[in-house]
N, CA and C of each residue as an Amber inpcrd file, in Angstrom:
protein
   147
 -73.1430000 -14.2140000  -8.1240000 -73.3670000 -14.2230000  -6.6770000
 -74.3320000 -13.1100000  -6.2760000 -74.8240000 -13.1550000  -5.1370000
 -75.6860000 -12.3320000  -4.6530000 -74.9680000 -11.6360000  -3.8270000
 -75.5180000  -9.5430000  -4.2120000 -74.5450000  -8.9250000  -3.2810000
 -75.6420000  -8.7620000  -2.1860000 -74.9150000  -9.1300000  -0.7670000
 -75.7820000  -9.0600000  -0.1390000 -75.7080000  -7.6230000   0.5050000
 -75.0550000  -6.6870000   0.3720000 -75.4400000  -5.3810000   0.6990000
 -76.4260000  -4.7860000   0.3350000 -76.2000000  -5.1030000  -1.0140000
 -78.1220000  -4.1530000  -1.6020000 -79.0600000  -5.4560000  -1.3150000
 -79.2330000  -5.9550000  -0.8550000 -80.5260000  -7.1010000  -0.2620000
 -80.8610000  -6.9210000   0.7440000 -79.8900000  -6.5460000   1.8730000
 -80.0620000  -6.7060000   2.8710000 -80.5470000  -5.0040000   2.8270000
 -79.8760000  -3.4340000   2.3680000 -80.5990000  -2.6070000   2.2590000
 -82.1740000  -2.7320000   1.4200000 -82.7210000  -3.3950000   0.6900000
 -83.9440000  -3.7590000   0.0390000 -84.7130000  -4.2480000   0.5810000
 -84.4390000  -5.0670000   1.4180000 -85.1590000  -6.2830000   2.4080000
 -85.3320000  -5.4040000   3.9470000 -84.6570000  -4.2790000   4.0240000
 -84.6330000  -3.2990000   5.1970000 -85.7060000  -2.0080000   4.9210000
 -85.4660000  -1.5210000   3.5010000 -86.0610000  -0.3820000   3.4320000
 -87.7920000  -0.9740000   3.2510000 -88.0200000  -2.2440000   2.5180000
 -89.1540000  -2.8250000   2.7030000 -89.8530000  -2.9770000   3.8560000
 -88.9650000  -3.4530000   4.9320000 -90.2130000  -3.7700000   6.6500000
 -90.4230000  -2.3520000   6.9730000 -88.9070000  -1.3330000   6.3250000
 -89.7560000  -0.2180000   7.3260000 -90.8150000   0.3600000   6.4370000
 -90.7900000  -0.0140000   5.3980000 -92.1670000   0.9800000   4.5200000
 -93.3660000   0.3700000   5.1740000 -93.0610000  -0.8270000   5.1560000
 -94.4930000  -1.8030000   5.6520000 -95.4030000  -1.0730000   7.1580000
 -94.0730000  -1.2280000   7.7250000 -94.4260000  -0.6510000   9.2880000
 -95.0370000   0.8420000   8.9800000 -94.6570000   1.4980000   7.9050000
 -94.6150000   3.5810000   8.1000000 -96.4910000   2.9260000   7.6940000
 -96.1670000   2.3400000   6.7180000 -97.8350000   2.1510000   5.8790000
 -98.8420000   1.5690000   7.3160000 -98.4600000   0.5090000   8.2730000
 -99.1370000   0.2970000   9.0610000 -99.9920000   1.6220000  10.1540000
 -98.4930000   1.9870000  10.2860000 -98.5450000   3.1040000  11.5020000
 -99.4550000   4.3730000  10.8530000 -99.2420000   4.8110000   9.3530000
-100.6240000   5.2180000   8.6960000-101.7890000   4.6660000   8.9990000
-101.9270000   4.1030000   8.8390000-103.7120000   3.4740000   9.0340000
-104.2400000   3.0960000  10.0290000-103.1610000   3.0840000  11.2420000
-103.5210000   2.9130000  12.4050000-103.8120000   4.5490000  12.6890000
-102.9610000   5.5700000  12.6950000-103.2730000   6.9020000  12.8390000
-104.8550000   7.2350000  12.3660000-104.9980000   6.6240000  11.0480000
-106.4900000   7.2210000  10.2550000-107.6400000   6.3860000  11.0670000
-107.1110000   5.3650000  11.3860000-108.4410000   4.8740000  11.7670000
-108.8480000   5.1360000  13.5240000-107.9300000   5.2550000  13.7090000
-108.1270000   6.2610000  15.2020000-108.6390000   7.4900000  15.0650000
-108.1690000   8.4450000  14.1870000-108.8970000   9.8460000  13.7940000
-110.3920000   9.8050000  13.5160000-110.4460000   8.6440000  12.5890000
-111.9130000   8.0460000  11.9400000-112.9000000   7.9520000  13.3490000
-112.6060000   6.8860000  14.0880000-112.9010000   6.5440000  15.2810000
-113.3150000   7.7060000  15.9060000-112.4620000   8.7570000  16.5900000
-112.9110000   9.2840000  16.8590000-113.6010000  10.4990000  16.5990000
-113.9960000  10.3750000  15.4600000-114.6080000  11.7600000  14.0930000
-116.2490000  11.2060000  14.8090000-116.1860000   9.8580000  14.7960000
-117.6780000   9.2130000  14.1860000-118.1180000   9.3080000  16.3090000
-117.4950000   8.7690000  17.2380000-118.0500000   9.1220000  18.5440000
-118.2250000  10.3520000  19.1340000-117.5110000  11.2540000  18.3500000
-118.0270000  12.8070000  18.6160000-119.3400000  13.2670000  18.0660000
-119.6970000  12.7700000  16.6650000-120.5990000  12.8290000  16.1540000
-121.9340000  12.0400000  16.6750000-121.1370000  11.2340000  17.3430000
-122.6220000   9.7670000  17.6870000-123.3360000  10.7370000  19.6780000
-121.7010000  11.3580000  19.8970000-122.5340000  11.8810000  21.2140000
-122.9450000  13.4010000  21.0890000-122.8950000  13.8660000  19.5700000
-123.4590000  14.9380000  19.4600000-125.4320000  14.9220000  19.1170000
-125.2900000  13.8420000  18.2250000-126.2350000  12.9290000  18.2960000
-127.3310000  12.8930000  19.2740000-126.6220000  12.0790000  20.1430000
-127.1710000  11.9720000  21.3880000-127.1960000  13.0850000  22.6730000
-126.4950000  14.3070000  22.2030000-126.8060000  15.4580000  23.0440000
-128.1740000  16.0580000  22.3440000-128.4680000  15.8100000  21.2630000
-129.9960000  16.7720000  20.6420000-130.4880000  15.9240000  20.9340000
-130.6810000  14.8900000  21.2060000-132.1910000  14.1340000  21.1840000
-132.4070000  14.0850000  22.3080000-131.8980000  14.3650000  23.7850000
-131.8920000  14.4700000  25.0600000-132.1920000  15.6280000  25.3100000
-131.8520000  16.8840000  24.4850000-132.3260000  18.2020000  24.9850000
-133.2020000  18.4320000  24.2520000
């Protein structure tokens, strides 16, 4: 038979890794994001002055 206690902990600790891994790369690519428009209006502050 299937114990469903450790499945249901396995099948739990899995969505939340999924989600931690999402919520990573959503963090980096927001940081990214805004690494590269600081840079793009620094950019664009020298070529104006």
């Amino acid at each position: 038979m299937v114990d469903w206690g450790a499945a249901t902990s396995v099948a739990l600790s899995g969505i939340v890794s999924v989600f931690a891994v999402l919520i990573v790369l959503q963090i980096g690519v927001q940081i990214t994001g805004k690494v590269i428009d600081s840079q793009a209006k620094k950019q664009t502050q020298k070529q104006n002055s």
